[in-house]
PDB file of C-alpha atoms and ligand atoms in Angstrom:
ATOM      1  CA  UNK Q1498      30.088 -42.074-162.961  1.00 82.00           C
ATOM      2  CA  UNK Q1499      30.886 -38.882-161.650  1.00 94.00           C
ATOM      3  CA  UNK Q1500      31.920 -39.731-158.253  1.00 96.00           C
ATOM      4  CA  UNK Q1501      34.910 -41.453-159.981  1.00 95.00           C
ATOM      5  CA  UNK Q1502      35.979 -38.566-161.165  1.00 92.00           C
ATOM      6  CA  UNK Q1503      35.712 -36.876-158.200  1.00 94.00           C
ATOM      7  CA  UNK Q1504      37.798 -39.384-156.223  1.00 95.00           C
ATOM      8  CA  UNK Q1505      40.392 -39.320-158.993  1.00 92.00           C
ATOM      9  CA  UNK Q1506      40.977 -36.211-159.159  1.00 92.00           C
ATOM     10  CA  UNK Q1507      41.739 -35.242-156.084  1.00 95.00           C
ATOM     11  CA  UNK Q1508      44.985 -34.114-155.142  1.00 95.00           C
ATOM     12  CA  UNK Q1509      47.051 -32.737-151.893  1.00 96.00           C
ATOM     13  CA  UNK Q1510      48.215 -29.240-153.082  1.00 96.00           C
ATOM     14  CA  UNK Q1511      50.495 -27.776-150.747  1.00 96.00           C
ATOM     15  CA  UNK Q1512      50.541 -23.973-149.359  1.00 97.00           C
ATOM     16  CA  UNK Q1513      53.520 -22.637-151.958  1.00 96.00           C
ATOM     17  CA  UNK Q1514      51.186 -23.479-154.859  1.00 96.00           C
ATOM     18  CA  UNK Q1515      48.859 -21.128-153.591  1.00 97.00           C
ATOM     19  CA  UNK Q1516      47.554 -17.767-154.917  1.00 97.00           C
ATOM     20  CA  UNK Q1517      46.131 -15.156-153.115  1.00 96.00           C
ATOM     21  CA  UNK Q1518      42.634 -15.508-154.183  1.00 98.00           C
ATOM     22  CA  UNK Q1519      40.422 -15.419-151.252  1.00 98.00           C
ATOM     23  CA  UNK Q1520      38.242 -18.506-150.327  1.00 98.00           C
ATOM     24  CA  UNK Q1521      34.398 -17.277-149.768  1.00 98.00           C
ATOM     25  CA  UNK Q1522      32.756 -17.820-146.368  1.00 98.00           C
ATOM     26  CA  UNK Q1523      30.023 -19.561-148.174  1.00 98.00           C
ATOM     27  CA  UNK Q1524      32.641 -22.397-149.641  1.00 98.00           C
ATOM     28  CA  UNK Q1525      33.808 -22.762-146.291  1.00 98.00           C
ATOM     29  CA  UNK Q1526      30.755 -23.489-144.901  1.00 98.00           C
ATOM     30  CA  UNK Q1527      30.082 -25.969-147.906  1.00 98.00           C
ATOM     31  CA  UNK Q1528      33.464 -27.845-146.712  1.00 99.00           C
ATOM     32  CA  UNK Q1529      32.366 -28.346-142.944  1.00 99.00           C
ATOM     33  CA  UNK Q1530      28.799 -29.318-143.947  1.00 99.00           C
ATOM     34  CA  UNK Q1531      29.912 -31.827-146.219  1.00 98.00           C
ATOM     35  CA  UNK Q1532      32.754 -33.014-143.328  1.00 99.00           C
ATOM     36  CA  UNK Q1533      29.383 -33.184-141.182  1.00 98.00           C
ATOM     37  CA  UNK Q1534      28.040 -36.182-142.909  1.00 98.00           C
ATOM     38  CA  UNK Q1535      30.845 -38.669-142.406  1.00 98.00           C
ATOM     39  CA  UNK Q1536      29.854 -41.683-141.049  1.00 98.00           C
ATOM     40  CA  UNK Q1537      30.282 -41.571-136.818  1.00 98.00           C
ATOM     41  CA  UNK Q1538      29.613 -45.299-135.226  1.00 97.00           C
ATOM     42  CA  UNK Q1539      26.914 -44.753-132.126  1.00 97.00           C
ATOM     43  CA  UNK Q1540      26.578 -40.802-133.600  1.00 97.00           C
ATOM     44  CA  UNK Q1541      29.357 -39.674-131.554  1.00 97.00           C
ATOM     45  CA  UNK Q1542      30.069 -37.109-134.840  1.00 98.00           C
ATOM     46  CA  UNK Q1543      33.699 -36.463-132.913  1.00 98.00           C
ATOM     47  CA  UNK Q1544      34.986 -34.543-135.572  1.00 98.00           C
ATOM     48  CA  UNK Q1545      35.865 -30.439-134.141  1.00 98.00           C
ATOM     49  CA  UNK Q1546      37.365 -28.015-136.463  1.00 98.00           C
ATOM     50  CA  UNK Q1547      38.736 -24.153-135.686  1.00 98.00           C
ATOM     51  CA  UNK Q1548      38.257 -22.574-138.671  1.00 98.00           C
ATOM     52  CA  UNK Q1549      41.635 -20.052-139.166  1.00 98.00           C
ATOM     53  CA  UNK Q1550      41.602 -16.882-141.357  1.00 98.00           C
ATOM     54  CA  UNK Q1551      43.739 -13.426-141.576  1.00 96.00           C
ATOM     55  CA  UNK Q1552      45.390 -12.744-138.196  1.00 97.00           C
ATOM     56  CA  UNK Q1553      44.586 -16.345-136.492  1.00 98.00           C
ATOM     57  CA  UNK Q1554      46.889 -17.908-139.419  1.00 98.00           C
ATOM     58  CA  UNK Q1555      49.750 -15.790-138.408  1.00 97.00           C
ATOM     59  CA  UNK Q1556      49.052 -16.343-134.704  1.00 98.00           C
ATOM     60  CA  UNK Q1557      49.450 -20.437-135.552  1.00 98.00           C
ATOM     61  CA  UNK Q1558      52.658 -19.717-137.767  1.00 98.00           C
ATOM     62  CA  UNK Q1559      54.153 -17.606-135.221  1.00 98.00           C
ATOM     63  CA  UNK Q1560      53.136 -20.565-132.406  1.00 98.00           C
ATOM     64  CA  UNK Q1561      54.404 -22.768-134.417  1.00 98.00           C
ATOM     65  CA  UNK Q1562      57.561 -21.842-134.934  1.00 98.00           C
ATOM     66  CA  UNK Q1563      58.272 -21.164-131.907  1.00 98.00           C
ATOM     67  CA  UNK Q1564      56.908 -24.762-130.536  1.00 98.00           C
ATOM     68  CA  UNK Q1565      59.353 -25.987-133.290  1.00 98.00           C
ATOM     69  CA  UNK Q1566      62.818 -23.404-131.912  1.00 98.00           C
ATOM     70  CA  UNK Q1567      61.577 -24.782-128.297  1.00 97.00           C
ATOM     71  CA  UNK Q1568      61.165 -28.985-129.261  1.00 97.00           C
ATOM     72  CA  UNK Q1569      64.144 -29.176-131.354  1.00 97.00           C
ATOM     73  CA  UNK Q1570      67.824 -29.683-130.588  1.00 97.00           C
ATOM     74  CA  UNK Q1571      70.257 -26.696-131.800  1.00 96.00           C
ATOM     75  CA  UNK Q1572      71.733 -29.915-134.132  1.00 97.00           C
ATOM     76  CA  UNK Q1573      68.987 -30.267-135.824  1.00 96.00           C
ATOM     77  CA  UNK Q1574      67.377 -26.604-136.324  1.00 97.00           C
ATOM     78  CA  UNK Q1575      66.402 -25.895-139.127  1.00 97.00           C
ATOM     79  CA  UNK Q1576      66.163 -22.332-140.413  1.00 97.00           C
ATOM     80  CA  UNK Q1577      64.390 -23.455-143.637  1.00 98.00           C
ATOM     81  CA  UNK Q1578      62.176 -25.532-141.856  1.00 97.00           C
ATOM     82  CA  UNK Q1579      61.407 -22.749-139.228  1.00 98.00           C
ATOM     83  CA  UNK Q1580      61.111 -19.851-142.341  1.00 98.00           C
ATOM     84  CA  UNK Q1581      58.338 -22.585-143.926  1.00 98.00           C
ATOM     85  CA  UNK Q1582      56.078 -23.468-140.822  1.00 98.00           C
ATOM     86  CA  UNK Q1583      55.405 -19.522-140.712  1.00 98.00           C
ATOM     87  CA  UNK Q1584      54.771 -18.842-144.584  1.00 98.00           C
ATOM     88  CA  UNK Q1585      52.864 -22.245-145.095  1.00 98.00           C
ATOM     89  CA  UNK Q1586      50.792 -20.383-142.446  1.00 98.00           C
ATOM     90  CA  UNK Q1587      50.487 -17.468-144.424  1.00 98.00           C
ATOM     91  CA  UNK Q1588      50.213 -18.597-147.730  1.00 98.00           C
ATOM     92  CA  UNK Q1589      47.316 -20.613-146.742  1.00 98.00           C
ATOM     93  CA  UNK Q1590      44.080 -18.753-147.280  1.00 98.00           C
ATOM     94  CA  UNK Q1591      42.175 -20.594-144.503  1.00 98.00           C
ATOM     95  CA  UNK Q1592      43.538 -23.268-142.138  1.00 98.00           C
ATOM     96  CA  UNK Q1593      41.249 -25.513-140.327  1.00 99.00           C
ATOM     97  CA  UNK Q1594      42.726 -27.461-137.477  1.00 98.00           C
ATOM     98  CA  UNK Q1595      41.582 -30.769-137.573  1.00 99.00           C
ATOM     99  CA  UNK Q1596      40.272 -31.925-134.070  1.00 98.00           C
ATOM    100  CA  UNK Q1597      38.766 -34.723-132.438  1.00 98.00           C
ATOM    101  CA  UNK Q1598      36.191 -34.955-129.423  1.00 98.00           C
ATOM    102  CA  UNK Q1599      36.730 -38.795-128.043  1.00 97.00           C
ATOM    103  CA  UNK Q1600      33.240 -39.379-126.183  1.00 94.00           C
ATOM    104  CA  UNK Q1601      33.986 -39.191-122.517  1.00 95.00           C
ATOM    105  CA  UNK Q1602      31.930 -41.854-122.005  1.00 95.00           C
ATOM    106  CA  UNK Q1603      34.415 -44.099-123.931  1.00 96.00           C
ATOM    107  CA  UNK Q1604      31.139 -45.993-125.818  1.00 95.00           C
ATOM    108  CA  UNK Q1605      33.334 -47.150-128.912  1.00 97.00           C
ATOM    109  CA  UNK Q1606      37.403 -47.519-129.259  1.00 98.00           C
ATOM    110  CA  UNK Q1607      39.692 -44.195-130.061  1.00 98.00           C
ATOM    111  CA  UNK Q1608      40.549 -45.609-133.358  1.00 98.00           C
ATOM    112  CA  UNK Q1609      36.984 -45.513-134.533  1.00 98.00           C
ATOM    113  CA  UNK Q1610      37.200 -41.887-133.559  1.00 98.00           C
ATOM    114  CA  UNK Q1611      39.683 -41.345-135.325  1.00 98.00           C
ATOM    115  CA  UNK Q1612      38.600 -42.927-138.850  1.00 98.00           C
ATOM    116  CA  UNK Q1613      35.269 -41.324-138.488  1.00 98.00           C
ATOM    117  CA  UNK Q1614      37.259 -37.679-137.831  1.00 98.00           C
ATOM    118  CA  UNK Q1615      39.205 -38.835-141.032  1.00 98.00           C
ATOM    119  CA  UNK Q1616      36.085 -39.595-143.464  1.00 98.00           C
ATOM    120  CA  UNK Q1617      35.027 -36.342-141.927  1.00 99.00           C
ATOM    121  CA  UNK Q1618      38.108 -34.594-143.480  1.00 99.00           C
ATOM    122  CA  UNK Q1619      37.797 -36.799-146.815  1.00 98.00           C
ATOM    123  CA  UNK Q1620      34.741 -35.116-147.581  1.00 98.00           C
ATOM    124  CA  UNK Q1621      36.238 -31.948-146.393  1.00 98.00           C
ATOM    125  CA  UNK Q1622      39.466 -32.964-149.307  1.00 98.00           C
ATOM    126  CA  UNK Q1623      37.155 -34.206-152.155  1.00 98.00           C
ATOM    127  CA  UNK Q1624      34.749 -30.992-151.483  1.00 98.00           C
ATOM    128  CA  UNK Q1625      38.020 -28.386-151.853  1.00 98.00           C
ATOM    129  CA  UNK Q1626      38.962 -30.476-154.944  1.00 96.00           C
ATOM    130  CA  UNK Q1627      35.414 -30.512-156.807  1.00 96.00           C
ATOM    131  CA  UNK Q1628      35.438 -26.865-156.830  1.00 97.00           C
ATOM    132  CA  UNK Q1629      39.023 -26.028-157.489  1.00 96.00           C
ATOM    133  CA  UNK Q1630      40.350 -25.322-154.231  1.00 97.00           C
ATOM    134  CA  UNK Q1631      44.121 -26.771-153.074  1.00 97.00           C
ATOM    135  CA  UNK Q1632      43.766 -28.392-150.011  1.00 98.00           C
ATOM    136  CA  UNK Q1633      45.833 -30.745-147.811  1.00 98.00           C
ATOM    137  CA  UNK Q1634      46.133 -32.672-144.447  1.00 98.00           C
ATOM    138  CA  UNK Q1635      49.293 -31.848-142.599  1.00 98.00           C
ATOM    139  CA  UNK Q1636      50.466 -33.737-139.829  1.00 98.00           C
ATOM    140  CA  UNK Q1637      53.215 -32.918-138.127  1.00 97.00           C
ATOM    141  CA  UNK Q1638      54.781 -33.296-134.677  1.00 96.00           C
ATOM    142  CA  UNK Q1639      54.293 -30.323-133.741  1.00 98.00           C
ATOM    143  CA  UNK Q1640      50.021 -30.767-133.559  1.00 98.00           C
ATOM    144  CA  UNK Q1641      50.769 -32.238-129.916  1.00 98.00           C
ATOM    145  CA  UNK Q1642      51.272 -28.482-128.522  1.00 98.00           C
ATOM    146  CA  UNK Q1643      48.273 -27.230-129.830  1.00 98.00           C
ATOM    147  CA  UNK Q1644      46.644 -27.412-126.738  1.00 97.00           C
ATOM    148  CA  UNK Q1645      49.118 -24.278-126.004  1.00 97.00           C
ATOM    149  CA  UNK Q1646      47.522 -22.911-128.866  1.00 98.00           C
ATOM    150  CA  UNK Q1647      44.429 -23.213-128.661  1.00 95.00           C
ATOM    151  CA  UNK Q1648      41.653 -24.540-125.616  1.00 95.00           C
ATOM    152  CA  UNK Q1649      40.543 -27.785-125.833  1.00 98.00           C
ATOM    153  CA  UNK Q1650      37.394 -29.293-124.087  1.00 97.00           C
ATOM    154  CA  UNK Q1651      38.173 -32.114-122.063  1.00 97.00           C
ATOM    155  CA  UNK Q1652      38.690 -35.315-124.269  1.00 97.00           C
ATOM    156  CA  UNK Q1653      39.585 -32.780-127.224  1.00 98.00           C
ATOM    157  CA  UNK Q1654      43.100 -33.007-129.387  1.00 98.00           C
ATOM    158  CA  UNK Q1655      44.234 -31.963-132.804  1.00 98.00           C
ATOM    159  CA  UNK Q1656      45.255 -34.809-135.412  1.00 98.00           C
ATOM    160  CA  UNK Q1657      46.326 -32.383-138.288  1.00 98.00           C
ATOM    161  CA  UNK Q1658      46.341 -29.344-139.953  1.00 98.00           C
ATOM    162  CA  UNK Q1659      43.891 -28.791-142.979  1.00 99.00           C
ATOM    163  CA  UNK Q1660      45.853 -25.674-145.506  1.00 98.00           C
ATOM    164  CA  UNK Q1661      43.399 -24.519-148.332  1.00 98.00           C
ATOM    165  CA  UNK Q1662      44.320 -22.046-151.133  1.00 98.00           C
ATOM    166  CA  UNK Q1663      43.166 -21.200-154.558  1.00 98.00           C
ATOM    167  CA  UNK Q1664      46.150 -22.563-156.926  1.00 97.00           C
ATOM    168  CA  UNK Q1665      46.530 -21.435-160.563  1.00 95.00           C
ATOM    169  CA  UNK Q1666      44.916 -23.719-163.102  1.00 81.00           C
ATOM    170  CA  UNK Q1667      48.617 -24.586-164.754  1.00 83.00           C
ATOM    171  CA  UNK Q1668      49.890 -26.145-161.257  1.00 82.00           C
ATOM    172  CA  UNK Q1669      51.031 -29.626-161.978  1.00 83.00           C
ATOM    173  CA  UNK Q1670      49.386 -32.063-159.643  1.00 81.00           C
ATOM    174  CA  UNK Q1671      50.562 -35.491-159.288  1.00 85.00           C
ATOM    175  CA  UNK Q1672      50.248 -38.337-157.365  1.00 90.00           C
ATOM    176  CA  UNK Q1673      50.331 -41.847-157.980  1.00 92.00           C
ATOM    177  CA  UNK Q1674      49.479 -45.281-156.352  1.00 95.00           C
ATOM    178  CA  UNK Q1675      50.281 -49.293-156.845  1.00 96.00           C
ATOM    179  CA  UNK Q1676      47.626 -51.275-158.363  1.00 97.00           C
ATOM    180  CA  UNK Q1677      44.511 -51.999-156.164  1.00 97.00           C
ATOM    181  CA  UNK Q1678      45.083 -55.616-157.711  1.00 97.00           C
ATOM    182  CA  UNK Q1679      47.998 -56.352-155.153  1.00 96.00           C
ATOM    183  CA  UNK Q1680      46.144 -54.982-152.304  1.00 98.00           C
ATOM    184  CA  UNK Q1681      43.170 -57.361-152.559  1.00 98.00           C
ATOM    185  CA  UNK Q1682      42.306 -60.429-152.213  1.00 98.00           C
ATOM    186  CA  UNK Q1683      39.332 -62.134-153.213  1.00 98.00           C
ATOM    187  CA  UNK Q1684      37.614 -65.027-151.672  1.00 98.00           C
ATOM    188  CA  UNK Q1685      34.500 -66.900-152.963  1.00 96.00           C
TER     189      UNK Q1685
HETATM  190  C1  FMN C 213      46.390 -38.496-142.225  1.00 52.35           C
HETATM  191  C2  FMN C 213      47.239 -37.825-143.256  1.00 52.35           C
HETATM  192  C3  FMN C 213      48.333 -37.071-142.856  1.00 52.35           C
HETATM  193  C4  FMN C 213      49.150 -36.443-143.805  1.00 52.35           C
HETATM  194  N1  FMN C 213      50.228 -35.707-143.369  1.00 52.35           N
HETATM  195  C5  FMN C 213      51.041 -35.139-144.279  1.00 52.35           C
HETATM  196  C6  FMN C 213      52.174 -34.383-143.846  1.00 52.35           C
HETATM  197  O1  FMN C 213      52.407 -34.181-142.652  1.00 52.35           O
HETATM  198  N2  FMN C 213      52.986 -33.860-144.806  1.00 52.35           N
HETATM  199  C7  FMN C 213      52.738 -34.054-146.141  1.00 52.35           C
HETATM  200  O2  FMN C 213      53.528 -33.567-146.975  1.00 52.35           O
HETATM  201  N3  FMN C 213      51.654 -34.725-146.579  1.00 52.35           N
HETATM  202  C8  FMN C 213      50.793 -35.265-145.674  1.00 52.35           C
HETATM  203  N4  FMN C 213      49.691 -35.945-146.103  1.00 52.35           N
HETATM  204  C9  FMN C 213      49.350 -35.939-147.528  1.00 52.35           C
HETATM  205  C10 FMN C 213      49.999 -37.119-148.262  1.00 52.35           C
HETATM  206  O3  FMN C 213      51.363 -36.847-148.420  1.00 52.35           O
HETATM  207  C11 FMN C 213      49.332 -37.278-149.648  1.00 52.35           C
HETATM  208  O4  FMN C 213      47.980 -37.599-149.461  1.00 52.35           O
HETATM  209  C12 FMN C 213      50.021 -38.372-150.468  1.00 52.35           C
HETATM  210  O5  FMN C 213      51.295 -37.949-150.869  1.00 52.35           O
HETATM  211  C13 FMN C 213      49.239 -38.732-151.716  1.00 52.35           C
HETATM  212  O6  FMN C 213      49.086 -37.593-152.547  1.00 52.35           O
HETATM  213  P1  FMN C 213      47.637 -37.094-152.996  1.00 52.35           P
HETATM  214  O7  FMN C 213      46.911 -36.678-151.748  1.00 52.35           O
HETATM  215  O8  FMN C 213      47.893 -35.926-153.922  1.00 52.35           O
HETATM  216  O9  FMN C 213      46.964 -38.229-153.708  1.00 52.35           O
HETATM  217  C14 FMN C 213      48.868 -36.568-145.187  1.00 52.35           C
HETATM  218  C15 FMN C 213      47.755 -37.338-145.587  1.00 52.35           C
HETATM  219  C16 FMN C 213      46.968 -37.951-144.643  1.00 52.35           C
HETATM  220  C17 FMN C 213      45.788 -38.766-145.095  1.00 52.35           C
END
């Protein structure tokens, strides 16, 4: 079946692997339909995205950074780190922040929010990886500024940073996991 495959086979490919070969609007659009039609308990669809391209990127790499000089103690600066918020930012040829509305009216709990805003970004992964674009959720500590960044509605934050970038072909992608065997159990 193919949507084994497809599951398989994707893979979190991270912004150095990336070449420069632009992503078209029209795939872009693809990936937040598809995100679209995650399952949302009560309808609440609480997934928000900001879609980032040319200048924006920079704008985030340059915030970033800086959030990152400001939060961290001189001890533990790193100029590495610093030097690879801002090209992971630029090597990236779209970024989509990964956001989530929680209803205002509280209906269901945050953490169903949450997973739904995460299925929603699933589809978003598997879509990138069925046609050939490197993709990956990044979370890092630094997504609790964004609302520095960026204006939020009411109820609004950001849960992680979405990188895509064409990759070439020869990139070696691997990942592995522990059998779904000691994860299960069965009961009849
Ligand atoms: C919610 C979420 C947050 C993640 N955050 C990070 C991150 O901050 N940094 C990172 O290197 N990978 C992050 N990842 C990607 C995982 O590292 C990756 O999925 C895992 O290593 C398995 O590799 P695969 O995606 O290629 O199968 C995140 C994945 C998820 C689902």
């Amino acid at each position: 079946m193919k949507i084994n495959d497809i599951i398989k086979k994707r893979r979190s490919v991270f912004p150095p692997q990336y070449n420069d070969t632009p992503i078209s609007e029209a795939l872009i659009k693809t990936v937040l339909e598809n995100a679209n039609w995650a399952p949302t308990h009560r309808l609440t669809e609480p997934w928000r995205f900001k879609v980032l391209r040319g200048g924006a990127k920079d704008r985030l790499g340059t915030f970033l950074s800086n959030t990152y000089t400001d939060i961290t103690p001189d001890a533990s600066f790193s100029p590495f780190k610093h030097k690879k918020i801002i090209n992971n930012c630029k090597s990236a040829n779209v970024i989509i922040l990964i956001c989530m509305q929680r209803d205002l009216e509280e209906r269901i709990p945050e953490w169903e929010e949450i997973a739904s805003t995460a299925m929603a970004v699933q589809n978003m992964w598997l879509t990138c990886s069925e046609y050939g674009v490197g993709s990956y959720w990044s979370s890092p500590k630094l997504i609790e500024y964004m609302g520095d960044f960026l204006e939020f509605e009411e109820g609004e934050r950001c849960l992680g940073i979405f990188y895509m970038g064409n990759y070439d072909a020869e990139v070696e992608l691997d990942s592995k996991r522990e059998s779904i065997a000691n994860k299960v159990k069965w009961l009849d």
